[in-house]
Short mmCIF file of C-alpha atoms in Angstrom, two decimals:
data_model
loop_
_atom_site.label_atom_id
_atom_site.label_comp_id
_atom_site.label_asym_id
_atom_site.label_seq_id
_atom_site.Cartn_x
_atom_site.Cartn_y
_atom_site.Cartn_z
CA MET F 1026 79.97 120.74 89.56
CA ALA F 1027 78.78 118.01 92.16
CA ARG F 1028 78.74 114.27 91.31
CA ARG F 1029 75.49 112.47 91.86
CA ALA F 1030 75.45 110.32 94.56
CA GLN F 1031 76.07 106.55 93.54
CA PRO F 1032 74.85 103.58 95.21
CA ILE F 1033 77.32 101.65 97.17
CA GLY F 1034 78.00 98.46 94.89
CA ALA F 1035 78.90 94.97 96.17
CA SER F 1036 82.41 95.94 95.13
CA VAL F 1037 82.55 98.50 97.92
CA TRP F 1038 81.17 96.05 100.18
CA VAL F 1039 83.44 93.49 99.41
CA GLY F 1040 86.72 95.90 99.80
CA ALA F 1041 85.14 97.15 102.90
CA ALA F 1042 84.96 93.19 104.31
CA VAL F 1043 88.46 93.14 103.04
CA ALA F 1044 89.58 96.33 105.06
CA ALA F 1045 88.07 95.08 108.16
CA LEU F 1046 90.11 92.06 107.76
CA ILE F 1047 93.60 93.95 107.42
CA LEU F 1048 92.68 95.97 110.41
CA SER F 1049 91.98 92.81 112.02
CA LEU F 1050 95.41 91.57 111.13
CA THR F 1051 97.63 94.90 111.84
CA LEU F 1052 95.72 97.16 114.61
CA GLY F 1053 93.77 93.58 116.19
CA THR F 1054 97.27 91.93 116.51
CA LEU F 1055 98.70 94.71 117.86
CA GLY F 1056 95.78 95.23 120.23
CA ALA F 1057 96.62 91.85 121.35
CA VAL F 1058 100.05 92.64 122.11
CA PHE F 1059 98.79 95.52 123.89
CA LEU F 1060 96.66 93.62 126.00
CA ARG F 1061 99.57 91.31 127.06
CA ALA F 1062 102.20 93.80 127.55
CA GLU F 1063 103.52 95.14 131.06
CA ARG F 1064 104.26 98.70 131.98
CA PHE F 1065 107.13 100.35 130.12
CA SER F 1066 109.20 100.00 133.34
CA ALA F 1067 109.34 96.59 132.81
CA LEU F 1068 111.96 97.06 130.11
CA GLY F 1069 115.53 96.37 131.13
CA PRO F 1070 118.61 98.15 130.23
CA ALA F 1071 119.31 95.59 127.54
CA ASP F 1072 115.92 96.39 125.81
CA TRP F 1073 116.99 100.25 125.87
CA ALA F 1074 119.99 99.55 124.70
CA ALA F 1075 118.38 97.64 121.74
CA VAL F 1076 115.80 100.71 120.90
CA ARG F 1077 118.89 102.93 120.60
CA PHE F 1078 120.70 100.65 118.77
CA THR F 1079 117.88 100.43 116.08
CA LEU F 1080 117.25 104.18 116.17
CA MET F 1081 121.42 104.63 115.45
CA GLN F 1082 121.60 101.97 113.01
CA ALA F 1083 118.46 102.99 110.87
CA THR F 1084 119.67 106.92 110.88
CA LEU F 1085 123.03 106.03 110.29
CA SER F 1086 122.24 103.51 107.23
CA ALA F 1087 119.69 106.16 105.88
CA PHE F 1088 122.17 108.94 105.98
CA LEU F 1089 124.92 106.80 104.00
CA SER F 1090 122.39 105.37 101.71
CA VAL F 1091 121.35 108.92 101.05
CA ALA F 1092 124.71 110.71 101.05
CA LEU F 1093 126.33 108.02 98.66
CA ALA F 1094 123.19 108.30 96.28
CA VAL F 1095 123.69 111.99 95.50
CA PRO F 1096 126.74 111.81 93.56
CA VAL F 1097 125.74 108.57 91.92
CA ALA F 1098 122.31 109.85 91.00
CA ARG F 1099 123.85 113.11 89.70
CA ALA F 1100 126.42 111.22 87.45
CA LEU F 1101 123.45 109.00 86.12
CA ALA F 1102 121.36 112.09 85.44
CA ARG F 1103 124.10 113.83 83.61
CA ARG F 1104 125.62 110.96 81.74
CA ARG F 1105 124.68 108.67 78.67
CA PHE F 1106 126.69 105.79 78.02
CA PRO F 1107 125.99 102.13 76.60
CA GLY F 1108 124.15 100.10 79.25
CA ARG F 1109 122.81 103.17 81.10
CA GLY F 1110 119.34 101.91 81.07
CA LEU F 1111 120.21 98.47 82.28
CA LEU F 1112 121.98 99.75 85.02
CA ILE F 1113 119.17 101.66 86.39
CA THR F 1114 116.86 98.76 85.90
CA LEU F 1115 119.23 96.82 87.86
CA LEU F 1116 118.94 99.49 90.64
CA GLY F 1117 115.46 97.85 91.19
CA ALA F 1118 116.94 94.11 91.79
CA PRO F 1119 117.92 94.56 95.26
CA PHE F 1120 114.39 94.91 96.56
CA ILE F 1121 113.55 91.81 95.36
CA LEU F 1122 116.51 89.91 96.59
CA PRO F 1123 116.18 87.53 99.89
CA VAL F 1124 118.25 89.23 102.56
CA ILE F 1125 119.65 86.24 103.88
CA VAL F 1126 121.20 85.50 100.29
CA VAL F 1127 122.65 89.32 100.07
CA VAL F 1128 123.87 88.57 103.57
CA LEU F 1129 125.98 85.52 102.57
CA GLY F 1130 127.16 87.59 99.06
CA ILE F 1131 128.42 90.27 101.71
CA LEU F 1132 130.54 87.81 103.82
CA ALA F 1133 131.99 86.43 100.68
CA VAL F 1134 133.14 89.98 99.93
CA PHE F 1135 133.76 91.63 103.47
CA GLY F 1136 133.72 88.58 105.49
CA ARG F 1137 136.85 87.64 107.55
CA ASN F 1138 138.26 85.02 104.48
CA GLY F 1139 136.40 87.56 102.11
CA LEU F 1140 137.89 89.57 98.64
CA LEU F 1141 138.49 92.66 100.96
CA ASN F 1142 140.31 91.13 103.87
CA SER F 1143 142.29 88.82 101.38
CA ALA F 1144 143.57 92.06 99.51
CA LEU F 1145 144.10 93.56 102.81
CA GLY F 1146 146.23 90.72 103.96
CA VAL F 1147 148.29 90.93 101.01
CA VAL F 1148 149.49 94.53 102.10
CA GLY F 1149 149.67 93.60 105.71
CA ILE F 1150 146.73 94.72 107.22
CA GLY F 1151 144.80 92.35 109.67
CA PRO F 1152 141.37 91.44 108.85
CA LEU F 1153 138.16 93.74 109.28
CA SER F 1154 135.25 92.60 111.07
CA VAL F 1155 131.75 92.54 109.06
CA TYR F 1156 129.63 91.81 112.08
CA GLY F 1157 127.83 94.29 114.58
CA LEU F 1158 127.32 97.69 113.60
CA GLN F 1159 129.59 97.84 110.58
CA GLY F 1160 128.14 94.86 108.80
CA VAL F 1161 124.34 96.19 109.51
CA LEU F 1162 125.45 99.46 107.75
CA ILE F 1163 126.73 97.54 104.57
CA ALA F 1164 124.08 95.18 104.17
CA HIS F 1165 121.68 98.12 104.36
CA VAL F 1166 123.65 100.64 102.22
CA PHE F 1167 123.51 97.57 100.03
CA PHE F 1168 119.76 97.36 99.86
CA ASN F 1169 119.07 100.94 100.03
CA LEU F 1170 121.68 102.88 98.31
CA PRO F 1171 119.79 101.37 94.68
CA LEU F 1172 116.57 102.60 96.23
CA ALA F 1173 117.70 106.11 97.18
CA THR F 1174 119.41 106.65 93.90
CA ARG F 1175 116.01 105.80 92.02
CA LEU F 1176 114.17 108.23 94.12
CA ILE F 1177 116.82 110.91 93.96
CA LEU F 1178 117.42 110.35 89.83
CA GLN F 1179 113.95 110.88 89.50
CA GLY F 1180 114.29 114.20 90.94
CA TRP F 1181 117.18 115.01 88.74
CA LEU F 1182 115.26 114.09 85.63
CA SER F 1183 111.90 115.97 86.90
CA ILE F 1184 113.97 119.36 86.32
CA PRO F 1185 112.59 120.86 83.14
CA ALA F 1186 115.33 120.78 80.05
CA GLU F 1187 114.28 124.58 79.45
CA ARG F 1188 115.68 125.23 83.34
CA PHE F 1189 119.22 124.18 81.95
CA ARG F 1190 118.99 126.10 78.50
CA LEU F 1191 117.91 129.00 80.41
CA ALA F 1192 120.65 128.78 82.96
CA ALA F 1193 122.77 128.42 79.89
CA SER F 1194 121.88 131.42 78.19
CA LEU F 1195 122.39 133.22 81.18
CA GLY F 1196 126.28 132.07 81.37
CA PHE F 1197 125.67 129.67 84.57
CA ALA F 1198 128.73 127.81 85.87
CA ALA F 1199 128.35 124.48 87.07
CA ARG F 1200 128.58 126.14 90.49
CA ASP F 1201 125.44 128.03 90.00
CA VAL F 1202 123.37 125.36 88.21
CA THR F 1203 124.24 123.34 91.79
CA ARG F 1204 123.16 126.15 93.75
CA TRP F 1205 119.89 127.27 91.81
CA LEU F 1206 118.74 124.18 90.07
CA GLU F 1207 120.20 121.04 91.84
CA ARG F 1208 119.97 122.01 95.95
CA PRO F 1209 116.13 123.13 95.92
CA MET F 1210 115.55 119.49 93.85
CA LEU F 1211 117.53 118.05 96.73
CA ARG F 1212 115.57 119.93 99.33
CA ALA F 1213 112.25 118.71 98.12
CA VAL F 1214 113.45 114.81 97.30
CA VAL F 1215 116.39 113.84 100.05
CA PRO F 1216 114.21 114.11 103.10
CA GLY F 1217 111.62 112.03 102.09
CA ALA F 1218 114.12 109.26 100.52
CA PHE F 1219 115.82 109.63 104.06
CA MET F 1220 112.57 108.74 105.75
CA VAL F 1221 111.42 105.92 103.50
CA ILE F 1222 114.75 104.46 103.76
CA PHE F 1223 114.92 104.89 107.99
CA VAL F 1224 111.57 103.18 108.01
CA ILE F 1225 112.78 100.26 106.19
CA CYS F 1226 115.76 99.99 108.36
CA MET F 1227 113.70 100.19 111.34
CA THR F 1228 112.05 96.88 110.63
CA SER F 1229 114.98 94.72 108.93
CA PHE F 1230 115.00 91.86 111.04
CA ALA F 1231 117.29 89.26 108.81
CA VAL F 1232 120.07 92.00 108.58
CA ALA F 1233 120.25 92.07 112.20
CA LEU F 1234 120.11 88.33 113.00
CA THR F 1235 123.00 87.40 110.69
CA LEU F 1236 125.29 90.66 110.94
CA GLY F 1237 124.34 91.83 114.28
CA GLY F 1238 123.07 89.94 117.27
CA GLY F 1239 125.55 90.93 119.81
CA PRO F 1240 124.80 92.68 123.00
CA LYS F 1241 125.85 95.74 121.36
CA ALA F 1242 124.33 95.06 118.28
CA THR F 1243 120.66 94.01 119.00
CA THR F 1244 117.99 95.77 117.42
CA VAL F 1245 114.03 96.26 118.73
CA GLU F 1246 112.96 93.21 116.27
CA LEU F 1247 116.17 90.84 117.50
CA ALA F 1248 115.26 91.46 121.07
CA ILE F 1249 111.37 90.55 120.56
CA TYR F 1250 112.83 87.38 118.59
CA GLN F 1251 115.23 86.34 121.32
CA ALA F 1252 112.39 87.04 123.98
CA PHE F 1253 109.92 84.87 122.15
CA ARG F 1254 112.38 81.82 120.77
CA PHE F 1255 114.72 81.42 123.64
CA GLU F 1256 113.05 82.89 126.69
CA PHE F 1257 109.16 82.20 125.78
CA ASP F 1258 108.48 85.45 127.44
CA LEU F 1259 105.18 86.49 125.62
CA SER F 1260 104.81 89.56 128.18
CA ARG F 1261 108.32 91.11 127.11
CA ALA F 1262 107.82 90.42 123.70
CA ALA F 1263 104.74 91.62 123.47
CA LEU F 1264 106.13 94.68 124.87
CA LEU F 1265 108.91 95.31 122.51
CA ALA F 1266 106.51 94.53 119.81
CA LEU F 1267 104.60 97.41 120.95
CA VAL F 1268 107.67 99.70 121.07
CA GLN F 1269 108.64 98.75 117.86
CA PHE F 1270 105.02 99.97 116.36
CA GLY F 1271 105.11 102.72 117.82
CA LEU F 1272 108.69 103.49 116.47
CA SER F 1273 107.42 102.46 113.18
CA ALA F 1274 104.38 104.77 112.92
CA ILE F 1275 106.14 107.50 114.17
CA ALA F 1276 108.95 107.29 111.60
CA ALA F 1277 106.01 106.60 108.83
CA ALA F 1278 104.35 110.04 110.32
CA LEU F 1279 107.42 111.72 109.81
CA THR F 1280 108.09 110.45 106.42
CA LEU F 1281 104.75 112.34 105.43
CA TRP F 1282 105.60 115.65 107.64
CA VAL F 1283 109.15 115.90 105.90
CA ALA F 1284 107.95 115.90 102.23
CA VAL F 1285 108.82 119.16 100.57
CA PRO F 1286 106.55 120.23 97.32
CA SER F 1287 108.66 120.21 94.45
CA VAL F 1288 110.01 123.46 93.02
CA SER F 1289 111.13 122.61 89.59
CA GLY F 1290 107.87 123.28 87.79
CA ALA F 1291 106.53 121.99 84.14
CA GLY F 1292 108.65 121.56 80.83
CA LEU F 1293 108.68 120.17 77.50
CA ASP F 1294 109.90 116.84 78.41
CA ARG F 1295 112.98 117.71 76.06
CA ILE F 1296 116.50 115.49 76.94
CA VAL F 1297 118.70 117.74 79.04
CA ALA F 1298 121.75 118.66 77.16
CA ARG F 1299 124.20 119.15 80.10
CA TRP F 1300 126.75 121.80 78.82
CA ASP F 1301 128.13 122.31 82.58
CA ALA F 1302 129.37 118.79 83.34
CA ARG F 1303 131.71 118.66 80.00
CA HIS F 1304 134.81 119.12 82.14
CA ARG F 1305 137.00 116.27 82.07
CA GLY F 1306 137.66 115.87 85.37
CA LEU F 1307 133.85 115.94 86.16
CA ARG F 1308 133.35 113.15 83.70
CA LEU F 1309 136.07 110.87 85.35
CA LEU F 1310 134.38 111.66 88.74
CA ASP F 1311 131.10 111.02 87.47
CA GLY F 1312 132.41 107.88 85.81
CA ALA F 1313 134.05 106.63 88.96
CA TRP F 1314 131.01 106.89 91.20
CA ILE F 1315 128.81 105.02 88.47
CA ALA F 1316 131.76 102.09 88.73
CA LEU F 1317 131.96 102.05 92.34
CA ALA F 1318 128.51 101.71 92.55
CA ALA F 1319 127.91 99.09 90.07
CA LEU F 1320 130.87 97.39 91.67
CA PHE F 1321 129.56 97.27 95.34
CA LEU F 1322 126.10 96.11 94.26
CA ILE F 1323 127.59 93.22 91.37
CA LEU F 1324 130.38 91.83 93.35
CA PRO F 1325 128.08 90.10 96.20
CA LEU F 1326 125.78 88.58 93.66
CA ALA F 1327 128.70 87.73 91.30
CA MET F 1328 130.37 85.61 94.49
CA ILE F 1329 126.85 84.29 95.58
CA VAL F 1330 126.50 82.66 91.85
CA ALA F 1331 130.28 81.70 91.59
CA ASP F 1332 130.39 79.86 95.09
CA GLY F 1333 126.94 78.34 94.79
CA LEU F 1334 127.45 76.82 91.48
CA ARG F 1335 129.88 74.35 92.82
CA ALA F 1336 127.65 72.84 95.81
CA LEU F 1337 123.80 73.24 93.76
CA PHE F 1338 124.17 70.02 92.85
CA THR F 1339 125.52 68.36 96.13
CA LEU F 1340 122.77 69.70 98.21
CA PRO F 1341 121.20 67.79 100.86
CA PRO F 1342 117.41 66.60 100.26
CA SER F 1343 116.29 69.05 103.30
CA VAL F 1344 117.59 72.06 101.42
CA PHE F 1345 115.20 71.16 98.27
CA ALA F 1346 112.10 70.04 100.60
CA ALA F 1347 112.77 73.60 102.38
CA ALA F 1348 112.50 74.97 98.65
CA GLY F 1349 109.41 73.28 97.91
CA ARG F 1350 107.71 74.56 100.97
CA SER F 1351 109.12 78.12 100.42
CA VAL F 1352 107.70 78.09 96.85
CA ALA F 1353 104.33 76.85 98.27
CA VAL F 1354 104.58 79.78 100.51
CA ALA F 1355 105.04 82.15 98.00
CA LEU F 1356 102.57 80.98 95.62
CA GLY F 1357 99.83 80.84 98.47
CA SER F 1358 101.25 84.58 99.45
CA ALA F 1359 100.80 85.88 95.72
CA VAL F 1360 97.40 84.35 95.50
CA LEU F 1361 96.56 86.18 98.86
CA THR F 1362 97.90 89.46 98.16
CA LEU F 1363 95.95 89.72 94.77
CA ALA F 1364 92.62 88.45 96.60
CA LEU F 1365 93.24 91.43 99.36
CA ALA F 1366 95.00 94.00 97.13
CA LEU F 1367 92.10 93.81 94.30
CA PRO F 1368 88.65 94.39 96.15
CA LEU F 1369 90.53 96.95 98.16
CA SER F 1370 92.04 98.99 95.51
CA LEU F 1371 88.59 98.73 93.48
CA ALA F 1372 86.81 99.79 96.44
CA ALA F 1373 88.85 103.04 96.96
CA VAL F 1374 88.32 103.64 92.96
CA ARG F 1375 84.64 103.39 93.39
CA LEU F 1376 84.69 105.49 96.29
CA GLY F 1377 86.48 108.28 94.64
CA ARG F 1378 89.16 110.62 95.66
CA GLY F 1379 87.53 112.04 98.82
CA ILE F 1380 87.68 111.01 102.72
CA ALA F 1381 86.48 107.61 102.13
CA GLY F 1382 88.50 106.32 99.32
CA GLY F 1383 91.53 107.69 100.71
CA MET F 1384 90.83 105.76 103.95
CA MET F 1385 90.39 102.58 101.68
CA GLU F 1386 93.84 103.35 100.18
CA GLY F 1387 95.30 104.10 103.74
CA VAL F 1388 94.44 100.74 105.23
CA GLY F 1389 96.26 98.93 102.31
CA ALA F 1390 99.35 101.33 103.42
CA LEU F 1391 99.03 100.08 107.27
CA ALA F 1392 101.45 97.70 107.02
CA ILE F 1393 104.29 99.86 106.76
CA ALA F 1394 103.89 100.90 110.19
CA ALA F 1395 104.00 97.26 110.99
CA SER F 1396 106.89 94.63 110.96
CA PRO F 1397 106.13 90.89 110.21
CA LEU F 1398 107.14 90.12 113.58
CA VAL F 1399 104.98 92.78 115.51
CA ILE F 1400 102.11 90.76 113.46
CA GLY F 1401 103.52 87.63 114.15
CA THR F 1402 103.72 88.25 117.80
CA GLY F 1403 100.02 89.17 118.00
CA LEU F 1404 99.01 86.11 116.12
CA PHE F 1405 100.93 83.53 118.16
CA ILE F 1406 99.52 85.43 121.30
CA LEU F 1407 96.01 85.21 119.50
CA LEU F 1408 96.46 81.30 118.55
CA PHE F 1409 98.45 79.75 121.42
CA PRO F 1410 94.92 79.64 123.41
CA ILE F 1411 93.19 77.34 121.01
CA ALA F 1412 95.37 76.20 118.62
CA ASP F 1413 98.88 74.87 118.19
CA PRO F 1414 101.02 77.62 116.63
CA VAL F 1415 103.65 76.11 115.07
CA ALA F 1416 101.31 73.74 113.26
CA LEU F 1417 100.17 76.59 111.37
CA ALA F 1418 103.59 78.14 110.91
CA LEU F 1419 103.54 77.93 106.59
CA PRO F 1420 100.11 79.28 106.60
CA VAL F 1421 100.60 82.03 109.00
CA THR F 1422 103.79 82.98 107.28
CA ALA F 1423 102.08 83.05 104.02
CA VAL F 1424 99.18 85.30 105.38
CA VAL F 1425 101.63 87.78 107.01
CA ASN F 1426 103.82 88.13 104.00
CA ALA F 1427 100.56 89.12 101.97
CA VAL F 1428 99.73 91.58 104.33
CA MET F 1429 103.29 92.87 104.13
CA SER F 1430 103.01 93.14 100.35
CA LEU F 1431 99.68 94.61 100.37
CA PRO F 1432 101.00 98.26 100.39
CA PHE F 1433 103.06 97.83 96.85
CA ALA F 1434 100.16 95.91 95.36
CA THR F 1435 97.64 98.58 96.15
CA ARG F 1436 100.04 101.27 94.80
CA ALA F 1437 100.60 99.50 91.58
CA LEU F 1438 96.49 98.68 91.10
CA VAL F 1439 94.64 101.73 92.14
CA PRO F 1440 96.35 103.96 89.59
CA ALA F 1441 95.45 101.49 86.83
CA LEU F 1442 92.44 101.05 87.90
CA ARG F 1443 91.49 104.62 88.01
CA ASP F 1444 92.40 105.21 84.69
CA ALA F 1445 90.37 101.96 83.36
CA GLU F 1446 87.38 103.70 85.08
CA GLU F 1447 87.92 107.01 83.65
CA SER F 1448 88.67 105.75 80.11
CA TYR F 1449 85.90 102.94 80.20
CA GLY F 1450 83.68 103.60 83.07
CA LYS F 1451 80.79 105.40 81.36
CA LEU F 1452 80.57 103.40 78.18
CA ALA F 1453 80.72 100.18 80.07
CA ARG F 1454 77.71 101.16 82.36
CA SER F 1455 75.64 102.60 79.25
CA LEU F 1456 76.09 99.00 77.81
CA GLY F 1457 74.57 97.82 80.94
CA MET F 1458 77.96 96.10 82.39
CA ARG F 1459 77.53 95.45 86.08
CA GLY F 1460 79.40 93.39 88.79
CA PHE F 1461 81.42 90.74 87.30
CA THR F 1462 80.88 90.95 84.14
CA HIS F 1463 82.32 94.62 84.15
CA LEU F 1464 85.32 93.53 86.23
CA ARG F 1465 86.01 90.26 83.84
CA LEU F 1466 85.40 92.49 80.27
CA VAL F 1467 86.57 96.00 81.12
CA LEU F 1468 88.97 96.08 84.41
CA LEU F 1469 90.93 92.68 84.40
CA PRO F 1470 92.58 92.97 80.71
CA ARG F 1471 93.75 96.26 81.57
CA LEU F 1472 95.25 95.01 84.78
CA ARG F 1473 97.45 92.20 83.55
CA ARG F 1474 100.73 94.39 83.83
CA PRO F 1475 100.04 95.41 87.44
CA ILE F 1476 98.41 92.18 88.62
CA GLY F 1477 101.66 90.20 87.34
CA PHE F 1478 104.04 92.99 88.76
CA SER F 1479 101.98 92.70 92.18
CA ALA F 1480 101.89 88.82 92.13
CA GLY F 1481 105.53 88.48 91.26
CA LEU F 1482 106.64 91.09 93.73
CA ALA F 1483 104.63 89.28 96.60
CA ALA F 1484 105.86 85.71 95.68
CA ALA F 1485 109.43 87.07 95.40
CA LEU F 1486 109.61 88.90 98.68
CA SER F 1487 107.71 85.47 100.42
CA MET F 1488 110.52 83.47 99.13
CA GLY F 1489 113.22 85.76 101.00
CA ASP F 1490 111.24 86.06 104.49
CA LEU F 1491 113.29 85.25 107.50
CA GLY F 1492 110.62 87.06 109.91
CA VAL F 1493 107.93 85.14 110.99
CA ILE F 1494 108.83 81.82 109.76
CA ALA F 1495 111.67 82.24 112.59
CA LEU F 1496 109.16 82.98 115.25
CA PHE F 1497 107.10 79.96 114.49
CA ALA F 1498 108.54 76.97 112.78
CA ASP F 1499 110.25 74.00 113.89
CA PRO F 1500 113.13 72.10 111.84
CA SER F 1501 110.46 69.93 110.02
CA GLN F 1502 108.75 73.05 108.73
CA ALA F 1503 111.76 74.96 107.78
CA THR F 1504 111.53 77.45 104.86
CA LEU F 1505 114.32 77.81 102.41
CA PRO F 1506 115.69 81.08 104.17
CA LEU F 1507 115.74 79.36 107.41
CA GLN F 1508 117.14 76.39 106.38
CA LEU F 1509 120.09 78.55 104.92
CA TYR F 1510 120.41 80.48 108.05
CA ARG F 1511 120.63 77.31 110.14
CA LEU F 1512 123.53 76.20 107.39
CA MET F 1513 125.53 79.24 108.06
CA ALA F 1514 125.01 79.10 112.05
CA ALA F 1515 126.36 75.55 111.47
CA TYR F 1516 129.20 77.03 109.60
CA ARG F 1517 128.44 74.63 106.60
CA MET F 1518 129.24 77.41 104.15
CA GLU F 1519 129.61 75.55 100.74
CA GLN F 1520 126.50 73.95 100.92
CA ALA F 1521 125.10 77.62 102.32
CA ALA F 1522 125.91 79.33 99.16
CA GLY F 1523 124.40 76.50 97.18
CA ALA F 1524 121.33 77.04 98.94
CA ALA F 1525 121.54 80.89 98.50
CA LEU F 1526 121.80 80.48 94.80
CA LEU F 1527 118.95 78.15 94.48
CA LEU F 1528 117.04 80.47 96.60
CA LEU F 1529 118.32 83.47 94.54
CA ILE F 1530 117.26 81.48 91.22
CA LEU F 1531 113.63 80.79 92.79
CA SER F 1532 113.10 84.01 93.74
CA LEU F 1533 113.89 85.98 90.77
CA GLY F 1534 112.20 82.87 88.71
CA LEU F 1535 109.33 83.55 90.32
CA PHE F 1536 109.10 87.06 89.84
CA TRP F 1537 109.87 86.68 86.18
CA LEU F 1538 107.23 84.32 86.03
CA PHE F 1539 104.55 86.25 87.31
CA ASP F 1540 105.55 89.90 85.66
CA ARG F 1541 106.10 88.39 82.06
CA GLY F 1542 102.76 86.45 82.16
CA GLY F 1543 101.01 89.72 83.12
CA ARG F 1544 102.56 91.51 80.07
CA VAL F 1545 102.31 88.70 77.56
CA ASP F 1546 99.43 89.92 74.97
CA ALA F 1547 98.80 92.78 77.31
CA ASP F 1548 97.81 95.35 74.92
CA ALA F 1549 95.06 96.66 76.23
#
């Protein structure tokens, strides 16, 4: 039966206004970039080399992350051991860690004076360089191996236990289980995981800035930064930004195109008893994969804590001033994220699951196709004739970070809003609850968890941002990530370690405070 036409409420109009604002900050800044850009023939050999390197490193990073995640996810899927749940939870931590902090940890392990080269020196092998393509790949695998593992693990856990029981009754060996159950699941999950990581690596700026940067290891985003900061060539920066947006949009479209429907079917959600993995050799192999993955993820963070503790209380005042600015920007970004995500999500739910509601949700996900540097370049072009962009560095950084957090916030809020509306919407309307009263008494109490998570994620991501602020800020306005990068560039590594630990504590602390605040007494 068709639903009766509903009048368009104030929430839809507010959501439409927010959508228009987001479109202005994404497509509007892209339009400013397009108008400033020159012909594509203006790209020089170095620019095309940056395009090729961007595509190459993103492809290799995604391939390595997914290839290594498959055996790790398989091991986690078919083994039960103490601490398994904690390890799976920790796999989500790299996503909210500041990139520049992780880079410092990677240098402590893989750098010239790191643990790996020290061990190689004992056996007479020369030092390995972590800069260039190999450093970019190591950093990207660190960030994206956990993401790929979580995505592929969900695929393994989605195979019904009844399928494994049927396979056991048919006398399947381990290779038969792999062929008939696991490979079809991987065919459905792996392409999407590969393309998601590819898109993420396409717009990775801080990794390329700190570990790449040479003539042979320059990404498009790094080329934008160089054209902007060092040459102040706005036309070339605009053209490169347009190329970056085009590459990201194509990659995002391919992510949807390669998605394959799951073929596992439904089950009764029983625990899977993996008889096919009881062989001692398989147990040792799975244990080795889990141990190596845990060591690879934990060791750099442990080095950050160990090195940073010695310098944390001897940091110069400029570091703590930068930390204060970062906290202010992060809090502002969290508030702006919720101010944009809540009305947008509410409008998407009120408009239903049709085209209008889908378009409203799509606006929230639009930032995936744009990088912070592209939006920042467009905002600089728009602001430059009428104001001093440097003076607006911190507010602009907060706004751009809020827009970049929107896809994650809307994905958390829309399902929760939809459940609340389906469960309590009719009852609330029958009681005469409308507008703000409906929002305050019915919806917000049931949105505390996703609101807390969204605000915490936005604050943590903003704390670690080294994108827009690198374009706009002067030394007096440096945030903590930018101050940390400057300490590293000046080879003040002891102070850099202390600043990295401070940034790590603040990022995780803000996420915990918001997320915990959303869960306290949130029984509804």
